[in-house]
Amino acid sequence: MESPRQQAPRAQAGPLAGVRVLDLSAYIAGPYGCTLLADQGADVIKVEPPGGDNLRQYPSTLAAESRAFLGVNRSKRGIVLDLKRADDHAALLRLVRDADVLVHNFRPSVPARLGIDHDRLNLVNPRLIYCAVTGYGEDGPMRDKAGYDQVLQTMTGMCALQGKRGGPPEVIYGSVVDYYAAALLAAGVSSALYEREHSGLGQFVGVSLLRSALTMQSARMIWAEGESLDIGRDMRSGGVTGIHPTREGYIYISANTPRFWKALCERTGLDLHGDERYDTVRKRAEHHAEIVPRLHAALAARTAMEWEAIFGDDVPSAAARRIEDMFDHPQVAAEGLVATFEHPTVGTYRGVTHPVKFGRTPGPEPFAAPVLGQHDNEVG
């Protein structure tokens, strides 16, 4: 086995350089949270069971690997351990002794059965930050239910508010709850590492999809004393701010401030600015049935891309694009948000990298997600 602090080659140190993370998690929330730590310079070792992370098996038009797995697991080394085998379990405990962080997404009752619960690993390494990602949290009647992004979306009201008024609930595609949980994981682990600098001790860090889904809705989840529970919580602005059809394609327009509302009227030729019936967001919401048809008629004169150029900096807007259009978008290129990766079986591919910028410690260059067991000989 390698020396405790030997790491994969790093071109530039990140703020978490020298931190070792053991990633035992699967799917999206846990793994991508660990990827965010890797972006910041942590040495992340992905520990998979013999069958691999289930995300590897998800449908993909890539023949050799799951597109989702590649996107979620960049900049990690990968090993295979069967924690039900004594030798492999012992190998994990050896890694734990020199690790700074361990992340898993087992249901709360599972770690003790595997011999990797917080109490046991704290005896092995009192400085270990032990992060558990769960569906519903560590306590309560649902603690041992399996949690998934769209299940939690549906449970917590996100789908009900996503759908059209009076229509059926609609799922928000893109695993938004998982990705927000990943961000909470990275923030929580980083805070625990900072606290350890003062106390010298690790601690338990809990992240759940339930907490993620409700935290994402903090602006909606307010119930004042004396209010009816069934009160309007939708923040949509009556149809003026939203996606609209044009002569070709669709465009999103935001016109909630007086300045943007005035500019929208001027650019589209609508003589609505100055009309007291429409001079606030609330009034425009009340009269959206009068405003929106006239707005659509005006937008029909040009394409979405033309309107985006016309609105410029005066009206926040964006023509509806495909995600494929983002690979070579000039703003994405200027921000360096897409990197080129070399993968043992997929070959060359392009993907997202480094969502956070650090001026003095920019972090290492990213590298491709591992094939199953790729670094067994390096790590253990």
Tab-separated table of C-alpha atoms in Angstrom:
chain	number	residue	atom	x	y	z
A	1	MET	CA	0.000	0.000	0.000
A	2	GLU	CA	1.170	3.525	-0.707
A	3	SER	CA	2.508	5.853	1.969
A	4	PRO	CA	-0.261	7.652	3.896
A	5	ARG	CA	0.056	11.004	2.161
A	6	GLN	CA	1.184	9.992	-1.332
A	7	GLN	CA	-1.268	11.473	-3.794
A	8	ALA	CA	-1.989	11.478	-7.478
A	9	PRO	CA	0.133	14.121	-9.288
A	10	ARG	CA	-1.124	17.645	-8.641
A	11	ALA	CA	-0.161	20.516	-10.905
A	12	GLN	CA	-1.451	23.185	-8.508
A	13	ALA	CA	-2.430	22.964	-4.873
A	14	GLY	CA	-6.013	23.691	-3.934
A	15	PRO	CA	-7.302	24.895	-0.560
A	16	LEU	CA	-7.922	21.256	0.468
A	17	ALA	CA	-4.505	19.949	-0.634
A	18	GLY	CA	-3.305	17.316	1.825
A	19	VAL	CA	-6.841	16.229	2.746
A	20	ARG	CA	-7.683	12.617	1.990
A	21	VAL	CA	-11.312	11.615	1.395
A	22	LEU	CA	-12.679	8.077	1.270
A	23	ASP	CA	-15.798	8.115	-0.893
A	24	LEU	CA	-17.943	5.040	-0.233
A	25	SER	CA	-21.082	6.653	-1.647
A	26	ALA	CA	-23.025	5.907	-4.828
A	27	TYR	CA	-25.436	7.640	-7.231
A	28	ILE	CA	-25.150	11.471	-7.222
A	29	ALA	CA	-25.399	13.391	-3.939
A	30	GLY	CA	-22.499	11.757	-2.076
A	31	PRO	CA	-20.226	11.219	-5.070
A	32	TYR	CA	-20.630	14.726	-6.455
A	33	GLY	CA	-20.097	16.232	-3.019
A	34	CYS	CA	-16.766	14.374	-2.953
A	35	THR	CA	-15.998	15.599	-6.470
A	36	LEU	CA	-16.426	19.173	-5.236
A	37	LEU	CA	-13.834	18.390	-2.565
A	38	ALA	CA	-11.535	16.916	-5.241
A	39	ASP	CA	-11.906	20.100	-7.299
A	40	GLN	CA	-10.473	21.947	-4.300
A	41	GLY	CA	-7.422	19.710	-4.106
A	42	ALA	CA	-8.495	16.854	-1.845
A	43	ASP	CA	-7.198	13.385	-2.695
A	44	VAL	CA	-10.450	11.475	-3.155
A	45	ILE	CA	-10.405	7.680	-3.266
A	46	LYS	CA	-13.638	6.181	-4.534
A	47	VAL	CA	-14.263	2.858	-2.797
A	48	GLU	CA	-16.718	0.682	-4.729
A	49	PRO	CA	-18.155	-2.778	-4.097
A	50	PRO	CA	-17.294	-5.544	-6.595
A	51	GLY	CA	-20.329	-4.673	-8.745
A	52	GLY	CA	-19.443	-0.980	-8.763
A	53	ASP	CA	-21.482	2.131	-8.087
A	54	ASN	CA	-25.022	1.546	-9.395
A	55	LEU	CA	-24.718	4.761	-11.401
A	56	ARG	CA	-22.341	2.893	-13.716
A	57	GLN	CA	-25.322	0.814	-14.857
A	58	TYR	CA	-27.602	3.724	-15.728
A	59	PRO	CA	-28.715	4.095	-19.362
A	60	SER	CA	-26.134	5.850	-21.490
A	61	THR	CA	-25.479	6.355	-25.174
A	62	LEU	CA	-21.778	5.923	-24.390
A	63	ALA	CA	-20.901	2.313	-25.066
A	64	ALA	CA	-18.051	1.953	-22.575
A	65	GLU	CA	-19.251	3.895	-19.529
A	66	SER	CA	-22.204	5.726	-18.004
A	67	ARG	CA	-22.291	9.395	-18.964
A	68	ALA	CA	-23.725	10.196	-15.522
A	69	PHE	CA	-20.920	8.349	-13.741
A	70	LEU	CA	-18.266	10.255	-15.685
A	71	GLY	CA	-19.886	13.580	-14.880
A	72	VAL	CA	-20.328	12.904	-11.171
A	73	ASN	CA	-16.984	11.260	-10.351
A	74	ARG	CA	-14.204	13.317	-11.943
A	75	SER	CA	-10.806	13.708	-10.280
A	76	LYS	CA	-10.991	10.567	-8.113
A	77	ARG	CA	-8.927	7.418	-7.892
A	78	GLY	CA	-10.951	4.227	-7.688
A	79	ILE	CA	-10.535	0.954	-5.827
A	80	VAL	CA	-12.777	-2.068	-5.193
A	81	LEU	CA	-13.387	-3.440	-1.684
A	82	ASP	CA	-15.978	-5.982	-0.565
A	83	LEU	CA	-16.656	-4.868	2.995
A	84	LYS	CA	-18.280	-8.211	3.789
A	85	ARG	CA	-14.869	-9.883	3.368
A	86	ALA	CA	-12.555	-9.701	6.366
A	87	ASP	CA	-9.450	-8.827	4.343
A	88	ASP	CA	-11.163	-6.004	2.494
A	89	HIS	CA	-12.753	-4.691	5.666
A	90	ALA	CA	-9.332	-4.615	7.304
A	91	ALA	CA	-7.945	-2.800	4.260
A	92	LEU	CA	-10.593	-0.093	4.639
A	93	LEU	CA	-9.761	0.344	8.333
A	94	ARG	CA	-6.115	0.835	7.391
A	95	LEU	CA	-7.158	3.566	4.977
A	96	VAL	CA	-9.384	5.128	7.652
A	97	ARG	CA	-6.419	5.500	10.018
A	98	ASP	CA	-4.779	7.983	7.654
A	99	ALA	CA	-7.908	9.548	6.155
A	100	ASP	CA	-9.384	12.939	6.958
A	101	VAL	CA	-12.905	12.350	5.663
A	102	LEU	CA	-15.153	9.374	4.988
A	103	VAL	CA	-18.415	9.754	3.070
A	104	HIS	CA	-21.133	7.152	2.552
A	105	ASN	CA	-24.818	7.086	1.634
A	106	PHE	CA	-25.925	3.896	3.372
A	107	ARG	CA	-29.222	3.897	5.228
A	108	PRO	CA	-28.642	4.622	8.957
A	109	SER	CA	-28.936	0.985	10.076
A	110	VAL	CA	-26.428	-0.361	7.526
A	111	PRO	CA	-23.020	1.015	8.664
A	112	ALA	CA	-23.134	-0.841	11.996
A	113	ARG	CA	-23.800	-4.115	10.175
A	114	LEU	CA	-20.780	-3.437	7.965
A	115	GLY	CA	-18.630	-2.449	10.893
A	116	ILE	CA	-18.096	1.088	9.639
A	117	ASP	CA	-20.437	3.105	11.870
A	118	HIS	CA	-19.256	6.418	13.279
A	119	ASP	CA	-18.603	5.137	16.795
A	120	ARG	CA	-16.312	2.372	15.549
A	121	LEU	CA	-14.394	4.482	13.051
A	122	ASN	CA	-13.999	7.256	15.618
A	123	LEU	CA	-12.020	4.771	17.736
A	124	VAL	CA	-9.815	3.991	14.731
A	125	ASN	CA	-9.254	7.668	13.897
A	126	PRO	CA	-10.593	10.348	16.291
A	127	ARG	CA	-9.724	13.055	13.734
A	128	LEU	CA	-11.974	11.561	11.050
A	129	ILE	CA	-14.782	13.682	9.602
A	130	TYR	CA	-17.544	11.099	9.107
A	131	CYS	CA	-20.211	12.258	6.642
A	132	ALA	CA	-23.401	10.259	6.128
A	133	VAL	CA	-25.778	11.114	3.278
A	134	THR	CA	-29.282	9.767	3.860
A	135	GLY	CA	-32.681	10.123	2.297
A	136	TYR	CA	-34.615	11.288	5.345
A	137	GLY	CA	-32.079	11.939	8.111
A	138	GLU	CA	-30.696	10.078	11.077
A	139	ASP	CA	-33.862	9.894	13.201
A	140	GLY	CA	-37.605	9.497	12.862
A	141	PRO	CA	-39.965	6.896	11.413
A	142	MET	CA	-38.595	7.194	7.859
A	143	ARG	CA	-34.884	7.059	8.709
A	144	ASP	CA	-34.309	3.695	7.026
A	145	LYS	CA	-36.306	4.311	3.861
A	146	ALA	CA	-34.330	4.554	0.649
A	147	GLY	CA	-34.382	8.148	-0.567
A	148	TYR	CA	-34.119	9.323	-4.178
A	149	ASP	CA	-34.142	12.774	-5.712
A	150	GLN	CA	-37.506	12.683	-7.449
A	151	VAL	CA	-39.157	10.848	-4.553
A	152	LEU	CA	-38.144	13.720	-2.271
A	153	GLN	CA	-39.200	16.294	-4.869
A	154	THR	CA	-42.660	14.758	-4.921
A	155	MET	CA	-42.916	14.374	-1.157
A	156	THR	CA	-41.869	17.950	-0.317
A	157	GLY	CA	-44.170	19.845	-2.678
A	158	MET	CA	-41.638	20.768	-5.334
A	159	CYS	CA	-43.511	18.858	-8.037
A	160	ALA	CA	-46.862	20.338	-7.053
A	161	LEU	CA	-45.520	23.872	-7.457
A	162	GLN	CA	-43.587	23.005	-10.627
A	163	GLY	CA	-46.744	21.978	-12.465
A	164	LYS	CA	-49.158	24.382	-14.081
A	165	ARG	CA	-51.932	25.767	-11.940
A	166	GLY	CA	-54.697	23.213	-11.798
A	167	GLY	CA	-52.565	20.626	-13.604
A	168	PRO	CA	-50.756	17.517	-12.406
A	169	PRO	CA	-47.465	17.687	-10.462
A	170	GLU	CA	-44.321	17.752	-12.584
A	171	VAL	CA	-40.861	16.449	-11.784
A	172	ILE	CA	-37.899	18.811	-12.150
A	173	TYR	CA	-35.407	16.826	-14.202
A	174	GLY	CA	-31.709	17.183	-13.534
A	175	SER	CA	-31.456	15.750	-9.977
A	176	VAL	CA	-31.628	19.203	-8.397
A	177	VAL	CA	-32.112	17.848	-4.858
A	178	ASP	CA	-29.096	15.548	-5.220
A	179	TYR	CA	-26.849	18.305	-6.511
A	180	TYR	CA	-27.901	20.716	-3.780
A	181	ALA	CA	-27.244	17.995	-1.206
A	182	ALA	CA	-23.787	17.588	-2.769
A	183	ALA	CA	-23.116	21.294	-2.220
A	184	LEU	CA	-24.284	21.001	1.404
A	185	LEU	CA	-21.962	18.011	1.825
A	186	ALA	CA	-18.951	19.946	0.557
A	187	ALA	CA	-19.806	22.918	2.772
A	188	GLY	CA	-20.433	20.787	5.850
A	189	VAL	CA	-17.258	18.747	5.472
A	190	SER	CA	-15.174	21.877	4.872
A	191	SER	CA	-16.627	23.480	8.015
A	192	ALA	CA	-15.864	20.366	10.046
A	193	LEU	CA	-12.285	20.354	8.743
A	194	TYR	CA	-11.946	24.005	9.780
A	195	GLU	CA	-13.293	23.263	13.265
A	196	ARG	CA	-10.865	20.344	13.588
A	197	GLU	CA	-7.991	22.800	13.260
A	198	HIS	CA	-9.078	24.212	16.640
A	199	SER	CA	-10.292	21.104	18.473
A	200	GLY	CA	-8.092	18.439	16.912
A	201	LEU	CA	-11.147	16.171	16.704
A	202	GLY	CA	-13.316	14.877	13.901
A	203	GLN	CA	-17.088	14.703	14.065
A	204	PHE	CA	-20.233	13.346	12.450
A	205	VAL	CA	-21.693	15.377	9.565
A	206	GLY	CA	-25.203	14.512	8.403
A	207	VAL	CA	-26.668	15.473	5.033
A	208	SER	CA	-30.108	14.339	3.893
A	209	LEU	CA	-32.144	14.725	0.736
A	210	LEU	CA	-35.102	15.773	2.890
A	211	ARG	CA	-33.123	18.650	4.393
A	212	SER	CA	-31.837	19.524	0.942
A	213	ALA	CA	-35.313	19.598	-0.621
A	214	LEU	CA	-36.788	21.759	2.139
A	215	THR	CA	-33.790	24.105	2.302
A	216	MET	CA	-34.160	24.714	-1.425
A	217	GLN	CA	-37.682	25.922	-0.695
A	218	SER	CA	-36.875	28.244	2.210
A	219	ALA	CA	-38.562	31.147	0.411
A	220	ARG	CA	-41.785	29.132	0.177
A	221	MET	CA	-41.732	27.357	3.507
A	222	ILE	CA	-42.892	30.241	5.693
A	223	TRP	CA	-46.110	29.953	7.722
A	224	ALA	CA	-46.889	33.031	9.764
A	225	GLU	CA	-49.068	32.938	12.854
A	226	GLY	CA	-52.689	33.562	11.976
A	227	GLU	CA	-52.252	32.627	8.302
A	228	SER	CA	-54.261	29.926	6.637
A	229	LEU	CA	-52.038	26.925	5.974
A	230	ASP	CA	-53.313	26.688	2.392
A	231	ILE	CA	-51.904	30.059	1.391
A	232	GLY	CA	-50.358	31.031	-1.930
A	233	ARG	CA	-46.647	30.173	-1.914
A	234	ASP	CA	-45.858	30.330	-5.617
A	235	MET	CA	-43.304	33.045	-6.407
A	236	ARG	CA	-44.013	33.144	-10.135
A	237	SER	CA	-44.771	36.636	-11.357
A	238	GLY	CA	-48.055	36.233	-13.150
A	239	GLY	CA	-46.730	35.080	-16.511
A	240	VAL	CA	-44.796	38.195	-17.559
A	241	THR	CA	-41.599	36.807	-16.117
A	242	GLY	CA	-41.231	33.386	-17.687
A	243	ILE	CA	-40.635	31.509	-20.951
A	244	HIS	CA	-42.396	32.879	-24.029
A	245	PRO	CA	-42.680	31.797	-27.672
A	246	THR	CA	-41.127	33.877	-30.433
A	247	ARG	CA	-41.148	33.635	-34.218
A	248	GLU	CA	-38.563	30.867	-33.834
A	249	GLY	CA	-37.700	29.331	-30.485
A	250	TYR	CA	-38.461	30.388	-26.930
A	251	ILE	CA	-37.019	33.035	-24.651
A	252	TYR	CA	-37.044	33.525	-20.900
A	253	ILE	CA	-37.674	37.092	-19.756
A	254	SER	CA	-37.367	38.534	-16.262
A	255	ALA	CA	-39.125	41.866	-15.788
A	256	ASN	CA	-39.852	42.174	-12.081
A	257	THR	CA	-38.159	45.520	-11.385
A	258	PRO	CA	-39.482	48.887	-12.639
A	259	ARG	CA	-36.320	49.333	-14.717
A	260	PHE	CA	-36.640	45.966	-16.469
A	261	TRP	CA	-40.393	46.349	-17.010
A	262	LYS	CA	-39.822	49.730	-18.633
A	263	ALA	CA	-37.052	48.361	-20.862
A	264	LEU	CA	-39.180	45.367	-21.889
A	265	CYS	CA	-42.006	47.644	-22.963
A	266	GLU	CA	-39.635	49.927	-24.875
A	267	ARG	CA	-37.796	47.114	-26.685
A	268	THR	CA	-40.985	45.283	-27.700
A	269	GLY	CA	-42.976	48.396	-28.554
A	270	LEU	CA	-45.665	47.736	-25.951
A	271	ASP	CA	-47.346	50.907	-24.665
A	272	LEU	CA	-47.901	49.455	-21.200
A	273	HIS	CA	-45.241	51.222	-19.173
A	274	GLY	CA	-46.729	54.144	-17.291
A	275	ASP	CA	-50.130	52.476	-17.066
A	276	GLU	CA	-50.966	52.467	-13.351
A	277	ARG	CA	-52.800	49.159	-13.734
A	278	TYR	CA	-49.471	47.446	-14.435
A	279	ASP	CA	-46.900	49.466	-12.467
A	280	THR	CA	-46.025	46.803	-9.859
A	281	VAL	CA	-45.207	43.107	-10.025
A	282	ARG	CA	-48.353	42.282	-8.074
A	283	LYS	CA	-50.548	44.321	-10.389
A	284	ARG	CA	-49.015	42.713	-13.454
A	285	ALA	CA	-49.679	39.318	-11.919
A	286	GLU	CA	-53.326	40.260	-11.409
A	287	HIS	CA	-53.648	41.442	-15.027
A	288	HIS	CA	-51.447	38.815	-16.704
A	289	ALA	CA	-54.335	37.655	-18.908
A	290	GLU	CA	-54.344	41.103	-20.507
A	291	ILE	CA	-50.579	41.560	-20.775
A	292	VAL	CA	-49.251	38.189	-21.917
A	293	PRO	CA	-51.185	37.908	-25.227
A	294	ARG	CA	-49.939	41.351	-26.246
A	295	LEU	CA	-46.389	40.405	-25.256
A	296	HIS	CA	-46.596	37.206	-27.322
A	297	ALA	CA	-47.847	39.123	-30.330
A	298	ALA	CA	-44.882	41.485	-30.088
A	299	LEU	CA	-42.357	38.668	-29.616
A	300	ALA	CA	-43.665	36.881	-32.704
A	301	ALA	CA	-41.934	39.501	-34.864
A	302	ARG	CA	-38.437	38.093	-34.235
A	303	THR	CA	-36.561	34.937	-33.249
A	304	ALA	CA	-35.508	34.141	-29.708
A	305	MET	CA	-31.848	34.757	-30.547
A	306	GLU	CA	-32.689	38.129	-32.094
A	307	TRP	CA	-34.675	39.171	-29.021
A	308	GLU	CA	-31.831	38.110	-26.743
A	309	ALA	CA	-29.517	40.454	-28.637
A	310	ILE	CA	-32.079	43.271	-28.621
A	311	PHE	CA	-32.714	42.996	-24.886
A	312	GLY	CA	-28.978	42.914	-24.179
A	313	ASP	CA	-28.183	44.132	-20.664
A	314	ASP	CA	-31.461	46.027	-20.330
A	315	VAL	CA	-33.805	43.056	-19.923
A	316	PRO	CA	-32.533	39.877	-18.241
A	317	SER	CA	-33.277	37.164	-20.788
A	318	ALA	CA	-31.976	34.041	-22.450
A	319	ALA	CA	-32.973	32.184	-25.584
A	320	ALA	CA	-33.776	28.569	-24.766
A	321	ARG	CA	-30.750	26.513	-25.776
A	322	ARG	CA	-29.838	22.843	-25.659
A	323	ILE	CA	-27.214	21.759	-23.170
A	324	GLU	CA	-25.059	20.782	-26.181
A	325	ASP	CA	-24.838	24.478	-27.005
A	326	MET	CA	-22.989	25.118	-23.739
A	327	PHE	CA	-19.803	23.227	-24.644
A	328	ASP	CA	-18.631	26.052	-26.920
A	329	HIS	CA	-20.593	28.999	-25.550
A	330	PRO	CA	-18.204	31.978	-25.384
A	331	GLN	CA	-19.043	32.756	-21.757
A	332	VAL	CA	-18.466	29.133	-20.716
A	333	ALA	CA	-15.153	29.167	-22.580
A	334	ALA	CA	-14.109	32.450	-20.969
A	335	GLU	CA	-14.813	31.007	-17.518
A	336	GLY	CA	-12.932	27.776	-18.250
A	337	LEU	CA	-15.913	25.676	-17.195
A	338	VAL	CA	-15.317	22.819	-19.640
A	339	ALA	CA	-12.214	20.634	-19.580
A	340	THR	CA	-10.924	17.808	-21.768
A	341	PHE	CA	-10.471	14.405	-20.127
A	342	GLU	CA	-8.661	11.220	-21.171
A	343	HIS	CA	-10.387	8.006	-20.103
A	344	PRO	CA	-9.017	4.440	-20.429
A	345	THR	CA	-12.108	3.102	-22.239
A	346	VAL	CA	-14.130	6.111	-23.385
A	347	GLY	CA	-11.139	7.958	-24.807
A	348	THR	CA	-11.246	11.744	-24.967
A	349	TYR	CA	-14.316	13.535	-23.675
A	350	ARG	CA	-15.263	17.003	-22.498
A	351	GLY	CA	-17.028	17.833	-19.266
A	352	VAL	CA	-17.627	20.368	-16.516
A	353	THR	CA	-14.898	21.302	-14.076
A	354	HIS	CA	-14.131	23.638	-11.146
A	355	PRO	CA	-17.408	25.368	-10.233
A	356	VAL	CA	-15.650	27.465	-7.560
A	357	LYS	CA	-12.731	29.833	-8.207
A	358	PHE	CA	-9.837	30.385	-5.790
A	359	GLY	CA	-7.387	33.164	-6.616
A	360	ARG	CA	-4.299	32.010	-4.687
A	361	THR	CA	-4.935	28.249	-4.530
A	362	PRO	CA	-6.724	27.440	-7.782
A	363	GLY	CA	-6.563	23.679	-7.379
A	364	PRO	CA	-5.346	20.828	-9.565
A	365	GLU	CA	-6.203	20.064	-13.144
A	366	PRO	CA	-9.169	17.676	-13.270
A	367	PHE	CA	-8.865	14.108	-14.471
A	368	ALA	CA	-11.330	11.486	-15.662
A	369	ALA	CA	-13.558	9.378	-13.434
A	370	PRO	CA	-11.970	5.967	-12.779
A	371	VAL	CA	-12.910	2.689	-14.370
A	372	LEU	CA	-13.900	0.089	-11.790
A	373	GLY	CA	-10.861	-0.792	-9.692
A	374	GLN	CA	-8.484	1.299	-11.797
A	375	HIS	CA	-6.222	2.257	-8.894
A	376	ASP	CA	-6.304	-0.939	-6.827
A	377	ASN	CA	-2.541	-1.337	-7.145
A	378	GLU	CA	-1.870	2.262	-6.116
A	379	VAL	CA	-4.108	2.523	-3.098
A	380	GLY	CA	-4.541	-0.955	-1.717
